[in-house]
PDB file of C-alpha atoms in Angstrom:
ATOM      1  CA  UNK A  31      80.363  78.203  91.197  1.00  0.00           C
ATOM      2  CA  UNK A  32      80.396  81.816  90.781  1.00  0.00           C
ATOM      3  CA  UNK A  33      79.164  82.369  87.431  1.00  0.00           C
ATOM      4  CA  UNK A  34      76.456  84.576  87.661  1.00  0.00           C
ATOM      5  CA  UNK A  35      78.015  87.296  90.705  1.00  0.00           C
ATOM      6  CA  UNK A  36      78.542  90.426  89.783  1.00  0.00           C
ATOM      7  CA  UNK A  37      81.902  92.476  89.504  1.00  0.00           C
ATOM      8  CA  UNK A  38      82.005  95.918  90.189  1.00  0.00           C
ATOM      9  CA  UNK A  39      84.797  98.159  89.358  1.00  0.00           C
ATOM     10  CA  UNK A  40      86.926 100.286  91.452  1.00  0.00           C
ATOM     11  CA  UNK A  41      89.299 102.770  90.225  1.00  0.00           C
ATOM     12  CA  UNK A  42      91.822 104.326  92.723  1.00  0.00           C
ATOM     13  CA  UNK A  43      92.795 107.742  91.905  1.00  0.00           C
ATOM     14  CA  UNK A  44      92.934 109.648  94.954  1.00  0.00           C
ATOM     15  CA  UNK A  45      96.067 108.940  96.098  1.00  0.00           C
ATOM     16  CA  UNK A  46      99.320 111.693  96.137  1.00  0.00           C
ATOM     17  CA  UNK A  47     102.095 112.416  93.788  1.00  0.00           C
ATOM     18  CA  UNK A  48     104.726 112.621  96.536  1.00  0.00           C
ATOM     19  CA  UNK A  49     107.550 110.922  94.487  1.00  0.00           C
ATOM     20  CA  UNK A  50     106.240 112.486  90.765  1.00  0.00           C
ATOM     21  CA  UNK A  51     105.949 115.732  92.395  1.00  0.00           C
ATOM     22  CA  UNK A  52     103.693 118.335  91.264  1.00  0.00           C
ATOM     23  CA  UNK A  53     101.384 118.468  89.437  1.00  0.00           C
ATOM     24  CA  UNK A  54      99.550 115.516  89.939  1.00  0.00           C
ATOM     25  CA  UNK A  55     100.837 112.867  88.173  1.00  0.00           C
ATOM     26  CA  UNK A  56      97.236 111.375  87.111  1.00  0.00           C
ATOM     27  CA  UNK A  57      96.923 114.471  85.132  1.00  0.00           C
ATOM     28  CA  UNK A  58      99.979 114.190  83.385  1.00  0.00           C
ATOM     29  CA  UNK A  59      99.383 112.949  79.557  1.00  0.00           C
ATOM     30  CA  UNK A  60     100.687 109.936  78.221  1.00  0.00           C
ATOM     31  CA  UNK A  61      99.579 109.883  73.969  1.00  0.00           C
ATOM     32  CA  UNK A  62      97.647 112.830  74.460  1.00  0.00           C
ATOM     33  CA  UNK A  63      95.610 111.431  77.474  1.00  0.00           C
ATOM     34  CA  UNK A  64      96.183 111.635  81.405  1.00  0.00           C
ATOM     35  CA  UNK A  65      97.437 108.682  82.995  1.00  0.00           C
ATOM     36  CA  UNK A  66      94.303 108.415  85.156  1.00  0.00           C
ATOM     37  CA  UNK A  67      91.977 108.093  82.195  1.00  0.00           C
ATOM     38  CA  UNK A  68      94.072 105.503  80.640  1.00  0.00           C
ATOM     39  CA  UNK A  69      93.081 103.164  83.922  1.00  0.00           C
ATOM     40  CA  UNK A  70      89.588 104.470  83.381  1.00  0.00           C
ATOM     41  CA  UNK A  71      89.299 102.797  79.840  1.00  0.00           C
ATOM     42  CA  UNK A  72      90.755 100.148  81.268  1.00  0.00           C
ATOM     43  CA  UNK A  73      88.141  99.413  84.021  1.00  0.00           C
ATOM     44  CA  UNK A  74      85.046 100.369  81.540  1.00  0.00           C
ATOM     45  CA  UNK A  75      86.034  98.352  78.708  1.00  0.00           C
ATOM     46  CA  UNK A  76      85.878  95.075  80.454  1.00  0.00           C
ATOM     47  CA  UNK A  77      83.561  93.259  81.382  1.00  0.00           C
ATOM     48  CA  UNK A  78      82.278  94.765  84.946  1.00  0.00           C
ATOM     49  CA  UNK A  79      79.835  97.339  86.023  1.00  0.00           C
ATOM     50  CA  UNK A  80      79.022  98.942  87.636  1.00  0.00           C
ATOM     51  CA  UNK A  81      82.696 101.354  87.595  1.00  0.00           C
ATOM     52  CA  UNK A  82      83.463 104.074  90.453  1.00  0.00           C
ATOM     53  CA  UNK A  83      86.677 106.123  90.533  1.00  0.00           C
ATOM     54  CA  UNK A  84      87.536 107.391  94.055  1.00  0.00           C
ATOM     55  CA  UNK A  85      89.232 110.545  94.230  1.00  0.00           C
ATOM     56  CA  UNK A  86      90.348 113.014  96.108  1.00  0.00           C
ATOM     57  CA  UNK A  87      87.522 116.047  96.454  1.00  0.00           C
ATOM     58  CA  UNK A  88      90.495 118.408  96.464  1.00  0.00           C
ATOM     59  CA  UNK A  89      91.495 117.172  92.978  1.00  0.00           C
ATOM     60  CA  UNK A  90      88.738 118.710  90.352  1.00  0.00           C
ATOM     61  CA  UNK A  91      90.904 117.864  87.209  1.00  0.00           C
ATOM     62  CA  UNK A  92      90.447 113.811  88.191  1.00  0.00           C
ATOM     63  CA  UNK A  93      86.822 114.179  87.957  1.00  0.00           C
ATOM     64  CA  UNK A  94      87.184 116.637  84.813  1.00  0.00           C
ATOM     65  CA  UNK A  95      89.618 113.922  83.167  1.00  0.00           C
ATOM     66  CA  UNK A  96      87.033 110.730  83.323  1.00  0.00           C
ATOM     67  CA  UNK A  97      84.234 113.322  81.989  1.00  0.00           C
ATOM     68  CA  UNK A  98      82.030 110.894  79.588  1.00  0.00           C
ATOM     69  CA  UNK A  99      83.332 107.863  80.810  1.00  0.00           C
ATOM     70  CA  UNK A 100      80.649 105.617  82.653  1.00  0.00           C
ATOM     71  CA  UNK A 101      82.274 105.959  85.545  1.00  0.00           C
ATOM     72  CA  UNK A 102      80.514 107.228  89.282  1.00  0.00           C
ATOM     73  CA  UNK A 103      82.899 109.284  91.156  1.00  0.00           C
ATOM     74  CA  UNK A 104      82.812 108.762  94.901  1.00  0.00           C
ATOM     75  CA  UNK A 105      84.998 111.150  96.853  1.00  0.00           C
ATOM     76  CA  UNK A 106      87.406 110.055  99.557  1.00  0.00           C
ATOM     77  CA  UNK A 107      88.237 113.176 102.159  1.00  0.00           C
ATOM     78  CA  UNK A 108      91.097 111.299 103.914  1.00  0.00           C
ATOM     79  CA  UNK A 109      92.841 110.481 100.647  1.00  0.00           C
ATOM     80  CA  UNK A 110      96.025 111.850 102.367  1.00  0.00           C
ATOM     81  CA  UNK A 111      96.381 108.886 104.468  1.00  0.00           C
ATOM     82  CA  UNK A 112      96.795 106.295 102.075  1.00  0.00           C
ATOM     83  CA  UNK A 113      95.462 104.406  99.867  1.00  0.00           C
ATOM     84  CA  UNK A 114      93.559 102.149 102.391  1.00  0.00           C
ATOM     85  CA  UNK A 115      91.394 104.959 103.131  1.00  0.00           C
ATOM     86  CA  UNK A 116      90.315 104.821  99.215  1.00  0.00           C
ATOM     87  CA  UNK A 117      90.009 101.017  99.133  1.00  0.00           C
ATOM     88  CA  UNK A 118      87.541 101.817 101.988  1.00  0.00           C
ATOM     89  CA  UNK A 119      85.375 104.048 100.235  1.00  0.00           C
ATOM     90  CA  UNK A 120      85.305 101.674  97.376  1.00  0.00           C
ATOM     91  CA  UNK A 121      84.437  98.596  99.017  1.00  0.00           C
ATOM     92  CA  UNK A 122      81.788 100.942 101.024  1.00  0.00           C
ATOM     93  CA  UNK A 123      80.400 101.563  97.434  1.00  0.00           C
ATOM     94  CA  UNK A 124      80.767  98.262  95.768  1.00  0.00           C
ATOM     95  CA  UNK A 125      78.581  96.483  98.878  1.00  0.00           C
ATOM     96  CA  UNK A 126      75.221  97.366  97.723  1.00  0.00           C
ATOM     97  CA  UNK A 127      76.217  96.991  94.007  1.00  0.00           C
ATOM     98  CA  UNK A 128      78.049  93.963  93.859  1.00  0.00           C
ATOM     99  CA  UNK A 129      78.885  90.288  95.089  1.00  0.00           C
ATOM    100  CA  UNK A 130      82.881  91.065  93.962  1.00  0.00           C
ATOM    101  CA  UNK A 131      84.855  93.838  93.380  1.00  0.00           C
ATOM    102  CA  UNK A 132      87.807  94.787  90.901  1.00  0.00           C
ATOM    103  CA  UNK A 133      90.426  96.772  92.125  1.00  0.00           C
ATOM    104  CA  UNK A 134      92.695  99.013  89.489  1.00  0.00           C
ATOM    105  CA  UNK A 135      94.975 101.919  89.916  1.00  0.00           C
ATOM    106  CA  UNK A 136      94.897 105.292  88.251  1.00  0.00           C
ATOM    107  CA  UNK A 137      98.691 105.198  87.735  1.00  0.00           C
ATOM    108  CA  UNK A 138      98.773 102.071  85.556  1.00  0.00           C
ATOM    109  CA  UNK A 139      97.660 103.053  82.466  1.00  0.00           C
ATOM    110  CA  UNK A 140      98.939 100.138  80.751  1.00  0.00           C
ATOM    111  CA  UNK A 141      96.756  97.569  81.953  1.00  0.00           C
ATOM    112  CA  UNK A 142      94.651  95.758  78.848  1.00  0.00           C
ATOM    113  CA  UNK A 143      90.714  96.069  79.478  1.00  0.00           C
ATOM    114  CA  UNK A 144      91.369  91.967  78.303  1.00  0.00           C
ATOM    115  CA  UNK A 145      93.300  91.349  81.674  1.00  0.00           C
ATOM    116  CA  UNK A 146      90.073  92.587  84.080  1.00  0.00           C
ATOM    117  CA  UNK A 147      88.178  90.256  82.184  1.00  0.00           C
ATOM    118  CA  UNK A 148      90.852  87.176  82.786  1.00  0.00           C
ATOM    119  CA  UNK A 149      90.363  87.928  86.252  1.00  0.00           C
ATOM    120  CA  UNK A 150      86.588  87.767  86.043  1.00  0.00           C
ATOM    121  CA  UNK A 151      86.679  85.112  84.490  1.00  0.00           C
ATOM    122  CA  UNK A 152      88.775  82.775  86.750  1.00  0.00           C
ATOM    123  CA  UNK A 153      86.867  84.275  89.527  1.00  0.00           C
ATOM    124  CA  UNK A 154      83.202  83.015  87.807  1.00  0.00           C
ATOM    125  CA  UNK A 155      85.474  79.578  87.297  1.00  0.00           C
ATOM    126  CA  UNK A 156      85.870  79.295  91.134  1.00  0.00           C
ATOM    127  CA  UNK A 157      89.222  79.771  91.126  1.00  0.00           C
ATOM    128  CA  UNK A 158      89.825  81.975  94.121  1.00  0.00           C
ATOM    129  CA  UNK A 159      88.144  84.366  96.517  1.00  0.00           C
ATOM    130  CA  UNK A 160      91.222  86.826  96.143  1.00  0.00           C
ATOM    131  CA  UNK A 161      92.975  87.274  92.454  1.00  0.00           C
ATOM    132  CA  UNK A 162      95.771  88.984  91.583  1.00  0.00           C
ATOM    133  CA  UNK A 163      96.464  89.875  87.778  1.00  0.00           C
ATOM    134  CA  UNK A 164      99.955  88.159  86.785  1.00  0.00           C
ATOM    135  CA  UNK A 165     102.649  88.492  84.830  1.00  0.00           C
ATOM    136  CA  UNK A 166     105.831  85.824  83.966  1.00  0.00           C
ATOM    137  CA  UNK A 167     105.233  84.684  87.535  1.00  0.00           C
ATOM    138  CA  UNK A 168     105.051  87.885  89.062  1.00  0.00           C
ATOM    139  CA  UNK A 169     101.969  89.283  91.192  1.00  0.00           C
ATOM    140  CA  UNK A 170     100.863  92.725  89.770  1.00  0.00           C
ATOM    141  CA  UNK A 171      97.488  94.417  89.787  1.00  0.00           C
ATOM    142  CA  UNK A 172      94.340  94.896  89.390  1.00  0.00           C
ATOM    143  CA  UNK A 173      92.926  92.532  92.127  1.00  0.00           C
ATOM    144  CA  UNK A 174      89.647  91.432  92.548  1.00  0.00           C
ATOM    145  CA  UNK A 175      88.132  90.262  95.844  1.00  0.00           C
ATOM    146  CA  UNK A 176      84.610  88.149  96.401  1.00  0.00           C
ATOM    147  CA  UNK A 177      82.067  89.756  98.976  1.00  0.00           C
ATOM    148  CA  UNK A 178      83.636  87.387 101.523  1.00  0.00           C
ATOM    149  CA  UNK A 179      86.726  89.636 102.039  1.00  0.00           C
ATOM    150  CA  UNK A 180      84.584  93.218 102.420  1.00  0.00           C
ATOM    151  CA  UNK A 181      84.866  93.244 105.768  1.00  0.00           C
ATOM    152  CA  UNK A 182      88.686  92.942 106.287  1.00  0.00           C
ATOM    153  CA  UNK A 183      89.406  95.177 103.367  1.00  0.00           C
ATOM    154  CA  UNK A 184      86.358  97.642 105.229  1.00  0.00           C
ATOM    155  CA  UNK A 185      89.159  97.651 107.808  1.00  0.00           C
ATOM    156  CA  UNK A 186      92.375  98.164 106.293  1.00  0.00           C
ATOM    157  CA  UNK A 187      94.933 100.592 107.306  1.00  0.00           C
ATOM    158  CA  UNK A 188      98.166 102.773 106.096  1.00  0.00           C
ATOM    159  CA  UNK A 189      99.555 102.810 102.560  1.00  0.00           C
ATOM    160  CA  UNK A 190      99.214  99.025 101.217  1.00  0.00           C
ATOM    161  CA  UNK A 191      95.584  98.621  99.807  1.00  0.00           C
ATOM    162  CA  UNK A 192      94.433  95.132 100.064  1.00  0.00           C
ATOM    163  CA  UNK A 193      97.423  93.215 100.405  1.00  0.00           C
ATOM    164  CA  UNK A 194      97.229  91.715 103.335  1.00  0.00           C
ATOM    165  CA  UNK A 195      94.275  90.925 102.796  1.00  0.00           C
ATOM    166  CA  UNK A 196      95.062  89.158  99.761  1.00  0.00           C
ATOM    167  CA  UNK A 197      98.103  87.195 101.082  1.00  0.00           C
ATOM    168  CA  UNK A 198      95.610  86.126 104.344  1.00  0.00           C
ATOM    169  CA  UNK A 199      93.031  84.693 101.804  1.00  0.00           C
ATOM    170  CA  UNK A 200      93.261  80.488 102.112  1.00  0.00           C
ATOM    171  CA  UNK A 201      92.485  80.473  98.314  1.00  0.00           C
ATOM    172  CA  UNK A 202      94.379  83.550  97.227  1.00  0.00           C
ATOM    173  CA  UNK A 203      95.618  82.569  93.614  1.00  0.00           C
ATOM    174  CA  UNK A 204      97.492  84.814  90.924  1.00  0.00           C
ATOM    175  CA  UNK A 205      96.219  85.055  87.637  1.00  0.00           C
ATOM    176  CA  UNK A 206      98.406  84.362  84.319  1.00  0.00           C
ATOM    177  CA  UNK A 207      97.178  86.998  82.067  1.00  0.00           C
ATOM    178  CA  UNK A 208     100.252  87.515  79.451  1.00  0.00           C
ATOM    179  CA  UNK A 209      99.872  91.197  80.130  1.00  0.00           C
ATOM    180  CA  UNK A 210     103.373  92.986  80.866  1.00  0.00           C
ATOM    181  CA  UNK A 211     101.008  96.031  81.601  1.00  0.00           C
ATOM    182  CA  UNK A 212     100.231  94.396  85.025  1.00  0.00           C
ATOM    183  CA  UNK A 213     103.450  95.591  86.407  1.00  0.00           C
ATOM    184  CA  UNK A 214     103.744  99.170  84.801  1.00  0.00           C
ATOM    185  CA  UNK A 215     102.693 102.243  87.237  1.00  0.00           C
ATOM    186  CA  UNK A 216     103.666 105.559  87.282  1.00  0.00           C
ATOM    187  CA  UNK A 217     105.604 106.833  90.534  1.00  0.00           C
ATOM    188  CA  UNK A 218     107.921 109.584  88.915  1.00  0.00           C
ATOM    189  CA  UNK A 219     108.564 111.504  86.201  1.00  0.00           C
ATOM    190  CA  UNK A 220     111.067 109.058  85.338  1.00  0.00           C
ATOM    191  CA  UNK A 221     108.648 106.208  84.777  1.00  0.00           C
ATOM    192  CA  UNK A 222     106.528 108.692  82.835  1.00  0.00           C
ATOM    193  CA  UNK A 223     109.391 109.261  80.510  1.00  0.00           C
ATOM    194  CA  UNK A 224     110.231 105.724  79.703  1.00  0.00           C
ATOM    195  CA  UNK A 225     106.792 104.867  78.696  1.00  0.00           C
ATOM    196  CA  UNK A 226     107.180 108.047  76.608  1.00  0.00           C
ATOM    197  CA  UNK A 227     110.094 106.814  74.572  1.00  0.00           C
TER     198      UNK A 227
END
């Protein structure tokens, strides 16, 4: 049983805005807040801690937009290539903290603080080493990962995050959480504008 490991929180906002264009699209506001500090409540409402947002040193209006959130910021200088470089950074700051770690994205500001918890909680139930957050069947995000998988995602590469690290995992499992927000990001204006209307 895993009942008494702790969860830390990762938030990744460091990566581009190639398809949304400029500026960056975790600044833009959706109901009067930016995208990324929608994710931000997200990841500090539930129940983990400690929370770090990675982001991109060259991007001064992330930091500014999680300003009085409990949220540590750890800076990732090779955001540019990819967001494997941010899960790095994040798992290098989750090891001393944590026996798990949480994985959300700045772009999904949809995301209930009640589906991080879902995932904690099946994790603490032993149901997997690697969960994904679900929705009607579908695998969406955030993922958590036990301690066990640090190393491989320590060593991930490109554009893809943890995913293959997830689909290696013998006990991966996907996590039913009723939460259509699991499969809402942000990638261009367009998306922006939907969730607008």
């Amino acid at each position: 049983m895993t009942a008494d490991r702790t969860v830390a929180g990762v938030l990744l906002a460091a990566g581009s805005s190639d398809r949304f264009g400029e500026p960056n699209k975790l600044l833009a506001t959706l109901d009067g807040e930016p995208l990324v500090r929608h994710a931000a409540r997200t990841i500090t409402e539930a129940e983990v801690g400690p929370v770090a947002a990675v982001v991109d040193p060259e991007s001064s209006g992330v930091r500014d937009a999680l300003a009085g959130l409990d949220v540590t910021t750890v800076e990732n200088p090779g955001a540019a290539a990819g967001q494997a470089a941010s899960v790095r950074r994040g798992v290098a700051w989750a090891r001393e903290r944590a026996d798990a770690v949480a994985f959300a994205l700045g772009d999904m500001p949809r995301v209930d603080p009640e589906t991080v918890d879902r995932l904690v909680g099946a994790y603490r139930e032993g149901r997997g080493s690697a969960l994904a957050a679900g929705y009607d069947g579908r695998r969406g995000n955030p993922v958590l990962f036990d301690g066990r998988h640090f190393d491989a995602l320590a060593a991930v590469e490109g554009d893809t995050g943890g995913r293959a690290v997830f689909e290696r995992a013998d006990d991966a499992a996907v996590v039913e959480t009723g939460d259509p927000g699991v499969h809402v990001d942000v990638d261009t204006v367009a998306d922006l504008g939907r969730l607008r209307d």
